[in-house]
């Protein structure tokens, strides 16, 4: 077995090969008291994935889109900082599509991450290197699993022996929990006159002691060891894998080191699981073995509670602008899993407890259903909020019906996903037949599933005719490949991808070397649609005219903006309405010119005003700067988005000191949220939402005010002593 170590020190990778060897012991005296295997993705919403958690280290098996957000949402028990090892059962995009976003997230908290999988990952790493410059502190170690026909020992630590067995480009993992040394029997210690203290500790740790010339073995005073167990995690992705699969994994018994296999996790498509040969192979296991099936037939379920709860609260303000998310399908709420041999249709965060005792459970705090009526009733009990809400509703003009064009915000956070806000994604519906997506951060497709519902999101994906990518930073395009793949299943008509050259080159490389998605998209460089800042004219060429005809819009143009290399803003004119989107940008004369007098400007507002120096360093806009752009160019309405996750619940717009902006803020500024749906006919209403929002999030606003005050006081002290 070889390990290849990477560092993302530049656009090229430094790498080195490391030898790996450990002595094995199957009885541990430093074993975790609690060991769980938790379903991260049940296959319906997210790619099949599980995480094994212990007191010290967590082990993740597969990392599809949305994995890092799931870990962040449930960090109380999943603990991102404890994640040291990631295992891949295969090389298809869905297995690892969330991995590189995860790397960027963990870069701030750890300096090493190991991952296990096919040698093909070397090429995948090379392909993604250009997007991982901010992860330069992380040493990434790749343990190759497919360079041997034999079983490979990957990990031998306090809790587990983990082994791999490869077939074609897939890998099965055998996770063997070690026996835990038995409990110290106090009565026996008393009989042997062993004094409490260090002697007890030594015996509990499996050490021999000596008292009064007597040798006392741990076995003299310890109860029987708590036996470990074996879990097998595997995938058979396609029918052409089956022959090699059956030949290699015919019998796992020789590889489990004398332990009983208790659970087999099948991350295998439903068509293969239902195949008669596969069913016959399942029957070859001992009758006590349970089989957990994770695939697309699982119940529609995600487990992102915080953002769903936020939407319920916002829905109370305006049910047109903040529609309730579709109810999830029932999945395993009242099933006695202990009595089942084949376990299917489980929700995300379904848990198999390995220690302290074997059992299946659905932790109610993790997978609970939210009672929207009860949540809203509790909020309405607050008198001040009810008064503000009544005032808003008396002033708001209700819309007769949804008009076009309209805008749905799928992701309004910056950098990385958080509990309440996903990364950038804005869906512009041109009419009932077609739409344009502005940026496509990781899990944009999942956000569409959540908004439109499992039964309808395919229709909405089929409507997307173009995707604009503003620049190459990961939070703006890590969901692009998945969306192209999904749409390719629905339509032979390629989707227009309007993007910088770096993104188009990446897509072409992916299509040639990994999965042929070339029929799913047609690339057009942002430069082709570029506004000429010297002549102040819009570019007109044949490719652009073809794009306009297919999108059925009046105008489209891009403009270079100051952020990173190849960063662009865009304007769209649809049925006489002008919409401008800044992408990520500082102040820009060119963008101001092209966005002049627009009906709606969607502008990034990453940081609060007191962090203007950090915003300038990172080439972002503060909230006041974004509002100033809207006012300066005569925008009818300015919609703020791309907030730092510091402001996940509410942007601190009330903390703005610039009184000259007060009138514009009052009537013409809108704070965007994930799953917010606005049209040009309800923007006036959306702008007035700020007032009930102030009361709804008063504690959060006060917390942010306290942070700003402390930060300002610290600055003053530093200035006094400098």
XYZ file of C-alpha atoms in Angstrom:
722
model
C 0.000 0.000 0.000
C 1.242 3.484 -0.824
C 0.271 6.875 0.494
C 0.655 9.994 -1.620
C 0.792 13.300 0.234
C -0.320 16.556 -1.422
C -0.008 20.197 -0.479
C -1.845 22.871 -2.439
C 1.023 25.330 -2.314
C 0.427 26.806 -5.765
C -1.381 25.957 -8.974
C 0.808 22.874 -8.910
C 0.829 20.211 -6.223
C 3.772 19.067 -4.188
C 3.565 15.364 -3.455
C 5.530 12.637 -1.729
C 5.066 8.932 -1.101
C 4.932 7.596 2.452
C 5.273 4.060 3.717
C 2.598 2.820 6.087
C 2.880 -0.008 8.575
C 1.425 -0.829 11.975
C 1.375 -3.712 14.402
C -2.053 -5.135 15.112
C -3.790 -5.764 18.401
C -7.493 -6.575 18.663
C -7.890 -5.720 22.376
C -7.748 -2.032 23.230
C -7.411 -0.367 26.613
C -7.993 3.117 25.225
C -11.187 2.430 23.332
C -14.075 4.859 22.937
C -17.054 4.444 25.250
C -19.463 5.438 22.469
C -19.250 4.325 18.841
C -22.035 5.046 16.346
C -22.523 4.613 12.634
C -24.746 7.424 11.308
C -26.358 7.707 7.882
C -25.250 10.991 6.292
C -26.929 10.414 2.945
C -29.723 7.885 2.470
C -29.491 7.999 -1.336
C -32.687 9.928 -2.058
C -31.562 13.511 -1.475
C -27.838 12.951 -0.944
C -25.426 10.327 -2.222
C -25.280 7.238 0.049
C -22.848 8.009 2.830
C -22.221 7.054 6.458
C -20.000 8.394 9.199
C -18.606 6.319 12.068
C -18.200 8.466 15.178
C -16.119 7.751 18.279
C -14.999 9.727 21.313
C -11.793 10.752 19.544
C -11.918 10.357 15.751
C -14.625 10.220 13.090
C -14.477 8.206 9.852
C -16.513 9.310 6.811
C -17.475 6.928 4.004
C -18.249 8.842 0.786
C -18.666 12.588 0.602
C -21.342 13.771 -1.799
C -22.653 17.303 -2.163
C -24.139 18.620 1.058
C -21.987 16.508 3.383
C -20.095 19.404 4.939
C -23.341 21.296 5.516
C -24.844 18.240 7.217
C -21.794 18.013 9.498
C -21.973 21.739 10.298
C -25.714 21.490 11.019
C -25.185 18.602 13.458
C -21.709 19.532 14.677
C -22.751 18.813 18.255
C -22.230 15.108 17.663
C -20.596 14.865 14.213
C -17.706 17.238 15.106
C -15.923 18.435 11.985
C -12.710 18.830 13.990
C -12.688 15.083 14.737
C -12.831 14.093 11.071
C -9.440 12.639 10.128
C -10.256 9.971 7.542
C -12.483 9.905 4.441
C -13.105 6.657 2.533
C -14.507 6.379 -0.990
C -16.339 3.297 -2.221
C -16.044 4.393 -5.856
C -14.845 7.066 -8.261
C -18.117 8.334 -9.731
C -18.638 12.060 -9.271
C -21.456 11.593 -6.775
C -19.151 9.734 -4.372
C -16.728 12.643 -3.960
C -18.575 15.758 -5.202
C -18.617 17.278 -1.703
C -15.032 16.383 -0.814
C -13.266 19.469 -2.117
C -15.723 21.800 -0.439
C -15.054 19.854 2.758
C -11.293 20.347 2.318
C -11.774 24.118 2.071
C -13.898 24.085 5.227
C -11.508 22.001 7.345
C -8.489 24.044 6.180
C -9.093 26.500 9.028
C -9.163 23.884 11.787
C -6.700 21.115 10.870
C -3.492 20.614 8.932
C -3.916 17.041 7.726
C -6.674 14.940 6.178
C -6.362 11.367 4.938
C -8.525 9.875 2.247
C -8.737 6.333 0.905
C -9.731 5.228 -2.567
C -8.787 4.326 -6.118
C -5.570 5.519 -7.751
C -7.833 7.513 -10.080
C -8.125 10.104 -7.328
C -4.622 11.299 -8.163
C -5.998 12.644 -11.439
C -9.069 14.057 -9.699
C -6.867 15.956 -7.245
C -4.861 17.406 -10.124
C -8.080 18.545 -11.789
C -9.298 20.440 -8.707
C -5.987 21.942 -7.609
C -6.744 25.389 -9.107
C -9.752 25.783 -6.797
C -7.949 24.788 -3.580
C -5.348 27.514 -3.133
C -6.907 28.681 0.144
C -6.375 25.165 1.558
C -2.586 25.467 1.398
C -2.246 24.651 5.121
C -3.775 21.208 4.669
C -1.608 18.205 3.888
C -3.820 15.774 2.014
C -2.736 12.132 2.190
C -4.139 9.727 -0.384
C -3.990 6.051 0.597
C -4.382 4.050 -2.611
C -6.702 1.051 -2.225
C -6.773 -0.519 -5.701
C -3.125 -1.464 -6.190
C -3.631 -4.975 -4.834
C -6.008 -7.913 -5.332
C -5.570 -8.791 -1.678
C -7.172 -7.307 1.412
C -5.271 -4.211 2.582
C -5.001 -3.103 6.208
C -5.620 0.655 6.180
C -6.052 1.665 9.810
C -5.144 0.015 13.073
C -5.881 2.410 15.928
C -7.401 2.263 19.403
C -10.938 1.636 18.174
C -10.774 -0.099 14.803
C -9.021 -2.279 12.343
C -10.199 -1.036 8.937
C -9.438 -3.103 5.843
C -10.220 -2.679 2.157
C -10.972 -5.005 -0.735
C -11.057 -3.554 -4.264
C -12.922 -4.623 -7.406
C -12.598 -2.585 -10.615
C -12.770 1.076 -9.476
C -14.798 0.326 -6.344
C -13.673 -0.530 -2.835
C -15.406 -2.392 -0.011
C -14.395 -1.535 3.551
C -14.398 -3.895 6.513
C -14.662 -1.926 9.758
C -13.790 -4.114 12.743
C -14.476 -2.600 16.163
C -11.962 -3.860 18.710
C -12.856 -5.566 21.967
C -13.002 -3.244 24.934
C -11.169 -4.362 28.050
C -13.603 -5.502 30.741
C -14.718 -3.393 33.693
C -12.630 -3.288 36.846
C -14.270 -5.495 39.512
C -13.917 -3.530 42.756
C -14.866 -6.481 44.993
C -12.013 -8.558 43.578
C -9.627 -5.642 44.076
C -10.650 -5.464 47.729
C -10.161 -9.219 48.133
C -6.622 -8.845 46.777
C -5.950 -5.768 48.975
C -5.251 -3.531 45.978
C -5.325 0.120 47.079
C -7.379 2.575 44.972
C -5.424 5.051 42.885
C -2.642 4.471 40.363
C -2.823 0.675 40.789
C -6.482 0.692 39.765
C -5.685 2.832 36.738
C -2.853 0.532 35.660
C -5.049 -2.556 35.849
C -7.888 -0.812 33.940
C -5.353 -0.037 31.236
C -4.406 -3.707 30.948
C -1.107 -3.465 32.803
C 0.310 -6.022 35.249
C 1.102 -4.690 38.739
C 3.091 -5.896 41.747
C 1.973 -5.539 45.387
C 3.843 -7.036 48.341
C 5.816 -9.341 46.038
C 2.562 -10.489 44.439
C 2.075 -10.298 40.666
C -1.484 -9.328 39.776
C -2.642 -9.708 36.205
C -5.429 -7.541 34.712
C -7.437 -10.723 34.151
C -7.506 -11.295 37.921
C -9.655 -8.220 38.525
C -11.295 -7.399 35.200
C -14.617 -8.615 33.905
C -14.957 -10.219 30.478
C -14.035 -7.975 27.539
C -16.819 -6.217 25.666
C -16.709 -7.797 22.207
C -16.330 -5.718 19.088
C -18.141 -6.271 15.831
C -17.585 -6.085 12.107
C -19.390 -3.830 9.637
C -18.990 -4.098 5.874
C -19.542 -0.995 3.713
C -19.704 -1.594 -0.033
C -21.001 -0.403 -3.378
C -21.694 -2.094 -6.692
C -22.423 0.885 -8.977
C -23.115 -0.844 -12.303
C -24.111 -4.244 -13.680
C -20.750 -4.653 -15.423
C -19.106 -4.679 -11.973
C -21.044 -7.729 -10.820
C -18.721 -10.533 -11.965
C -15.656 -8.972 -10.356
C -17.768 -7.977 -7.352
C -19.023 -11.526 -6.681
C -15.557 -12.990 -7.241
C -13.867 -10.633 -4.765
C -16.498 -10.263 -2.065
C -17.881 -13.780 -2.133
C -17.114 -14.280 1.529
C -15.932 -11.669 4.058
C -15.556 -14.132 6.939
C -11.786 -14.682 6.480
C -11.188 -10.926 6.734
C -12.989 -9.994 9.958
C -10.389 -11.342 12.368
C -12.733 -13.735 14.126
C -15.448 -11.164 14.695
C -19.118 -11.565 13.851
C -20.312 -9.508 10.874
C -23.314 -7.658 12.270
C -24.176 -5.195 9.520
C -23.587 -4.808 5.786
C -24.199 -1.342 4.330
C -25.167 -1.538 0.652
C -24.617 1.761 -1.223
C -25.903 0.122 -4.376
C -28.526 1.325 -6.911
C -32.019 -0.140 -6.574
C -31.901 -1.877 -9.968
C -28.865 -3.887 -8.895
C -30.104 -4.605 -5.366
C -33.290 -6.069 -6.847
C -31.323 -8.281 -9.259
C -31.894 -11.968 -8.427
C -28.165 -12.743 -8.282
C -27.552 -9.876 -5.861
C -30.448 -11.020 -3.692
C -29.033 -14.542 -3.709
C -25.624 -13.202 -2.656
C -27.222 -11.347 0.285
C -28.688 -14.677 1.437
C -25.191 -16.201 1.702
C -24.571 -14.140 4.852
C -25.409 -15.563 8.258
C -29.064 -15.136 9.190
C -28.131 -12.795 12.072
C -26.497 -10.271 9.735
C -28.539 -7.160 9.020
C -28.393 -5.360 5.675
C -28.844 -1.593 5.425
C -29.825 -0.463 1.908
C -29.030 3.142 0.935
C -30.127 4.179 -2.538
C -32.570 6.317 -4.517
C -35.564 4.359 -3.192
C -35.060 5.766 0.298
C -37.531 8.299 1.679
C -37.263 11.937 0.678
C -35.413 13.362 3.649
C -32.429 15.593 4.327
C -32.106 16.495 8.001
C -31.263 20.208 7.648
C -33.442 21.404 10.497
C -32.175 24.969 11.027
C -32.951 26.318 7.567
C -36.358 24.602 7.511
C -37.231 26.117 10.884
C -36.108 29.545 9.672
C -38.355 29.238 6.610
C -41.325 28.412 8.848
C -40.711 31.602 10.829
C -40.275 33.721 7.701
C -43.412 32.210 6.179
C -45.343 33.814 9.016
C -44.300 37.221 7.664
C -45.291 36.623 4.046
C -46.328 33.242 2.682
C -45.847 34.311 -0.940
C -42.288 35.582 -0.538
C -41.375 32.766 1.881
C -43.381 29.654 0.882
C -43.248 26.663 3.194
C -40.958 23.913 1.956
C -42.772 20.745 0.810
C -43.379 18.131 3.479
C -40.827 15.348 3.431
C -41.921 11.795 2.861
C -42.191 9.462 5.811
C -39.110 7.322 6.198
C -38.783 4.863 8.987
C -40.352 6.762 11.869
C -42.333 3.876 13.411
C -40.488 0.804 12.202
C -38.988 -1.809 14.519
C -35.613 -2.141 12.817
C -34.379 -4.683 15.361
C -36.740 -7.272 13.859
C -35.758 -6.684 10.260
C -32.965 -8.356 8.351
C -33.199 -6.015 5.340
C -33.431 -2.388 6.474
C -34.587 0.109 3.859
C -36.151 3.547 3.564
C -34.307 5.069 6.518
C -33.943 8.824 7.043
C -30.678 10.697 7.053
C -29.059 10.544 10.512
C -30.471 7.073 11.137
C -28.033 5.589 13.649
C -26.623 2.155 14.428
C -25.127 2.194 17.898
C -22.120 -0.116 18.140
C -21.181 0.784 21.707
C -22.230 0.892 24.540
C -24.887 -1.528 23.270
C -26.027 -2.670 19.856
C -29.202 -0.989 18.678
C -30.764 1.001 15.873
C -32.223 4.386 16.663
C -33.481 7.605 15.159
C -32.359 10.385 17.464
C -35.401 12.657 17.708
C -33.260 15.779 17.997
C -31.605 14.913 14.697
C -34.493 13.733 12.527
C -37.472 15.404 14.165
C -40.419 16.702 12.199
C -41.051 20.416 12.650
C -44.546 21.486 13.621
C -44.901 24.684 11.601
C -48.181 25.645 13.269
C -46.741 25.372 16.770
C -43.576 27.314 15.849
C -45.639 30.148 14.365
C -48.077 30.208 17.306
C -45.191 30.678 19.755
C -43.851 33.619 17.744
C -47.283 35.275 17.561
C -47.463 35.223 21.367
C -44.861 38.023 21.325
C -46.924 41.228 21.410
C -44.339 43.511 19.824
C -43.788 41.126 16.934
C -47.529 40.744 16.328
C -47.900 44.538 16.231
C -45.081 44.881 13.706
C -46.525 42.071 11.619
C -49.987 43.658 11.601
C -48.431 46.968 10.604
C -46.515 45.310 7.753
C -49.583 43.508 6.451
C -51.688 46.661 6.547
C -49.105 48.505 4.436
C -48.227 45.652 2.081
C -50.003 45.363 -1.232
C -50.735 41.718 -1.938
C -49.983 40.401 -5.395
C -52.786 38.812 -7.374
C -50.583 36.036 -8.775
C -46.925 35.253 -9.376
C -45.631 37.310 -12.307
C -42.618 36.898 -14.548
C -39.756 37.376 -14.438
C -39.246 36.329 -10.822
C -36.269 35.362 -8.695
C -35.773 32.479 -6.257
C -32.746 32.629 -3.954
C -31.286 29.148 -3.473
C -28.100 30.220 -1.682
C -27.347 33.558 0.002
C -24.249 32.760 2.065
C -20.589 33.300 1.267
C -17.457 31.159 1.325
C -18.939 27.917 2.688
C -22.406 26.595 3.536
C -23.898 27.212 6.962
C -26.946 26.066 8.902
C -29.270 28.739 7.542
C -27.583 29.805 4.286
C -26.180 27.762 1.429
C -23.557 29.051 -1.005
C -24.433 31.201 -4.019
C -27.309 30.265 -6.302
C -30.036 32.506 -7.753
C -32.738 31.176 -10.072
C -34.224 33.760 -12.454
C -37.465 32.488 -13.978
C -37.905 34.157 -17.372
C -41.365 32.666 -17.947
C -43.175 29.389 -17.349
C -40.884 27.571 -19.803
C -37.335 28.730 -19.104
C -35.019 30.072 -16.438
C -31.445 31.269 -15.917
C -29.282 30.306 -12.936
C -26.863 32.899 -11.564
C -23.993 31.000 -9.917
C -24.212 27.404 -8.758
C -22.579 26.705 -5.400
C -22.384 23.222 -3.921
C -25.811 21.705 -3.188
C -27.708 24.090 -5.468
C -29.493 21.012 -6.829
C -30.385 19.930 -3.283
C -31.774 23.389 -2.609
C -33.976 23.048 -5.694
C -35.209 19.671 -4.448
C -36.054 21.212 -1.102
C -37.858 24.212 -2.605
C -39.824 22.521 -5.375
C -40.285 19.123 -3.760
C -39.146 15.690 -4.824
C -41.940 15.299 -7.381
C -41.486 18.632 -9.170
C -37.826 19.610 -9.121
C -37.050 17.654 -12.314
C -39.471 19.897 -14.185
C -37.673 22.974 -12.858
C -34.230 21.619 -13.766
C -35.471 20.977 -17.285
C -36.474 24.635 -17.538
C -32.942 25.934 -16.886
C -31.549 27.047 -20.242
C -28.451 28.901 -19.030
C -26.121 29.062 -16.045
C -23.918 32.087 -15.380
C -20.801 31.512 -13.260
C -19.342 34.789 -11.994
C -15.823 33.558 -11.127
C -13.821 30.466 -10.226
C -14.131 30.528 -6.421
C -15.555 27.244 -5.160
C -18.644 28.671 -3.454
C -19.934 29.834 -6.848
C -19.564 26.718 -9.011
C -19.052 23.507 -7.008
C -22.647 22.478 -7.805
C -22.298 22.978 -11.565
C -21.252 19.477 -12.682
C -24.026 17.773 -10.708
C -26.664 20.074 -12.156
C -25.429 19.505 -15.723
C -25.468 15.736 -15.134
C -28.987 15.830 -13.733
C -30.307 17.955 -16.573
C -28.647 15.693 -19.152
C -30.920 12.902 -17.894
C -33.963 15.046 -18.680
C -33.126 16.751 -21.955
C -30.868 16.295 -24.966
C -30.803 20.058 -25.391
C -27.501 21.379 -23.973
C -27.576 24.037 -21.300
C -25.673 27.272 -21.950
C -22.829 27.772 -19.459
C -21.732 31.414 -19.424
C -18.494 31.340 -17.473
C -14.851 32.435 -17.268
C -12.382 30.468 -19.391
C -11.051 28.679 -16.277
C -14.484 27.148 -15.585
C -15.096 26.167 -19.211
C -11.650 24.533 -19.381
C -12.422 22.628 -16.192
C -15.725 21.335 -17.616
C -14.052 20.227 -20.847
C -11.290 18.438 -18.924
C -13.873 16.706 -16.729
C -15.878 15.603 -19.780
C -12.808 14.174 -21.542
C -11.148 12.456 -18.582
C -13.953 11.417 -16.208
C -17.586 11.455 -17.276
C -18.726 12.488 -20.726
C -21.062 15.377 -19.988
C -20.085 17.272 -23.146
C -23.576 16.828 -24.634
C -25.075 18.448 -21.564
C -23.660 21.947 -21.915
C -22.566 24.533 -24.437
C -19.899 26.876 -23.153
C -19.796 30.572 -23.910
C -17.026 32.648 -22.352
C -18.050 35.669 -20.284
C -15.648 37.646 -22.454
C -17.903 37.006 -25.470
C -20.669 39.036 -23.819
C -18.353 41.671 -22.369
C -19.363 45.304 -22.031
C -16.730 47.546 -23.660
C -15.805 50.071 -20.986
C -13.918 52.230 -23.499
C -16.707 52.639 -26.050
C -19.436 52.180 -23.401
C -21.187 49.801 -25.794
C -22.580 46.307 -25.396
C -20.977 43.520 -27.393
C -23.104 42.282 -30.298
C -22.093 39.036 -32.042
C -23.772 36.008 -33.593
C -23.272 33.743 -30.586
C -24.845 36.327 -28.304
C -27.808 36.776 -30.650
C -28.383 33.015 -30.667
C -28.268 32.996 -26.877
C -30.817 35.834 -26.670
C -33.186 34.013 -29.012
C -33.012 30.762 -27.043
C -33.450 32.475 -23.684
C -36.218 34.720 -25.031
C -34.754 37.801 -23.354
C -33.967 41.279 -24.654
C -30.377 41.741 -23.508
C -27.513 40.036 -21.708
C -24.073 41.483 -21.008
C -21.152 40.795 -18.689
C -18.664 43.181 -17.137
C -15.330 42.623 -15.409
C -15.500 43.425 -11.695
C -12.708 43.765 -9.099
C -12.530 40.569 -7.054
C -10.256 37.779 -8.336
C -8.898 36.943 -11.782
C -11.738 36.615 -14.299
C -14.537 37.938 -12.085
C -17.705 39.117 -13.784
C -21.011 40.799 -13.090
C -23.974 40.465 -15.441
C -27.100 42.337 -16.537
C -30.273 40.799 -17.975
C -33.154 42.604 -19.660
C -36.335 40.523 -19.603
C -39.679 41.835 -20.878
C -38.597 45.421 -20.260
C -37.246 44.737 -16.763
C -33.533 45.179 -16.101
C -31.800 42.971 -13.522
C -28.148 43.381 -12.514
C -26.064 40.890 -10.516
C -22.664 41.877 -9.119
C -21.202 38.433 -8.469
C -18.429 38.995 -5.904
C -17.143 42.529 -6.271
C -15.812 45.690 -4.723
C -16.924 49.049 -6.082
C -16.709 49.137 -9.893
C -17.266 52.050 -12.308
C -17.884 49.612 -15.149
C -20.544 47.704 -13.232
C -22.153 50.993 -12.184
C -22.410 52.028 -15.820
C -23.873 48.786 -17.123
C -26.342 48.494 -14.208
C -27.554 52.108 -14.431
C -31.265 52.602 -13.653
C -31.925 48.871 -13.294
C -35.198 47.696 -11.803
C -33.418 45.294 -9.450
C -29.770 45.013 -8.505
C -28.660 41.902 -6.624
C -25.421 42.886 -4.930
C -23.063 41.012 -2.657
C -22.890 42.411 0.895
C -20.443 40.036 2.508
C -19.437 41.958 5.619
C -20.729 44.448 8.133
C -19.414 48.006 7.881
C -17.020 47.700 10.828
C -15.093 45.044 8.861
C -14.487 47.333 5.874
C -10.732 46.716 5.986
C -11.201 42.939 5.824
C -13.725 43.418 3.025
C -11.246 45.551 1.110
C -8.460 43.012 1.622
C -10.674 40.181 0.345
C -12.115 42.425 -2.396
C -15.694 42.195 -1.185
C -18.333 44.812 -0.399
C -19.696 45.820 2.980
C -23.439 46.182 3.489
C -23.332 49.993 3.248
C -21.131 49.877 0.167
C -23.596 47.567 -1.589
C -26.535 49.818 -0.692
C -24.588 52.842 -1.904
C -24.098 51.174 -5.294
C -27.845 50.705 -5.643
C -28.635 54.269 -4.669
C -25.883 55.746 -6.832
C -26.954 53.957 -10.036
C -30.618 54.733 -9.486
C -31.680 51.129 -8.910
C -35.367 50.870 -8.089
C -34.556 48.127 -5.581
C -31.335 46.732 -4.135
C -31.359 43.124 -2.943
C -28.475 42.198 -0.636
C -27.006 38.687 -0.713
C -23.762 36.677 -0.233
C -23.597 37.356 3.506
C -20.787 36.123 5.699
C -21.956 33.201 7.822
C -21.429 35.560 10.779
C -24.818 36.963 9.786
C -26.560 33.686 9.023
C -29.957 34.576 10.479
C -30.201 38.264 9.608
C -27.927 40.837 7.959
C -27.079 43.636 10.441
C -28.650 46.362 8.315
C -29.937 48.152 11.427
C -26.341 48.770 12.553
C -25.603 51.082 9.608
C -24.501 54.527 10.870
C -24.706 56.380 7.539
C -27.911 58.422 7.961
C -27.836 59.519 4.305
C -28.855 55.969 3.369
C -31.846 55.822 5.721
C -34.529 56.835 3.227
C -33.256 54.467 0.517
C -32.923 51.597 3.013
C -36.457 52.134 4.301
C -38.243 51.669 0.988
C -35.834 50.184 -1.544
C -33.507 47.677 0.146
C -34.316 43.966 0.481
C -32.441 41.390 2.581
C -32.245 38.058 0.751
C -32.762 34.691 2.447
C -32.488 31.170 1.106
C -35.831 30.084 -0.429
C -36.996 33.683 -0.816
C -39.159 34.196 -3.905
C -39.578 37.718 -5.254
C -40.879 39.309 -8.418
C -40.822 42.868 -9.687
C -44.404 43.234 -8.453
C -43.728 42.401 -4.793
C -40.361 44.112 -4.256
C -41.993 47.014 -2.411
C -43.459 44.499 0.035
C -40.159 42.664 0.389
C -38.404 45.923 1.279
C -40.835 46.539 4.160
C -40.103 43.144 5.678
C -37.139 44.673 7.508
C -39.377 45.966 10.296
C -40.968 42.713 11.483
C -37.584 41.043 10.867
C -36.000 43.423 13.393
C -38.320 42.107 16.104
C -38.159 38.470 14.997
C -34.357 38.522 15.276
C -33.942 41.142 18.015
C -31.688 38.909 20.130
C -29.452 38.141 17.156
C -29.230 41.835 16.246
C -28.301 42.691 19.840
C -25.630 39.986 19.801
C -24.135 41.453 16.620
C -24.274 44.952 18.136
C -22.328 43.703 21.165
C -19.706 42.125 18.891
C -19.303 45.394 16.962
C -19.022 47.393 20.198
C -16.326 45.081 21.585
C -14.444 45.197 18.292
C -14.561 49.004 18.193
C -13.449 49.292 21.827
C -10.517 46.993 21.100
C -9.535 49.150 18.120
C -9.616 52.308 20.243
C -7.375 50.714 22.861
C -4.879 49.641 20.217
C -4.872 53.146 18.741
C -4.244 54.679 22.173
C -1.236 52.450 22.805
C 0.199 52.629 19.278
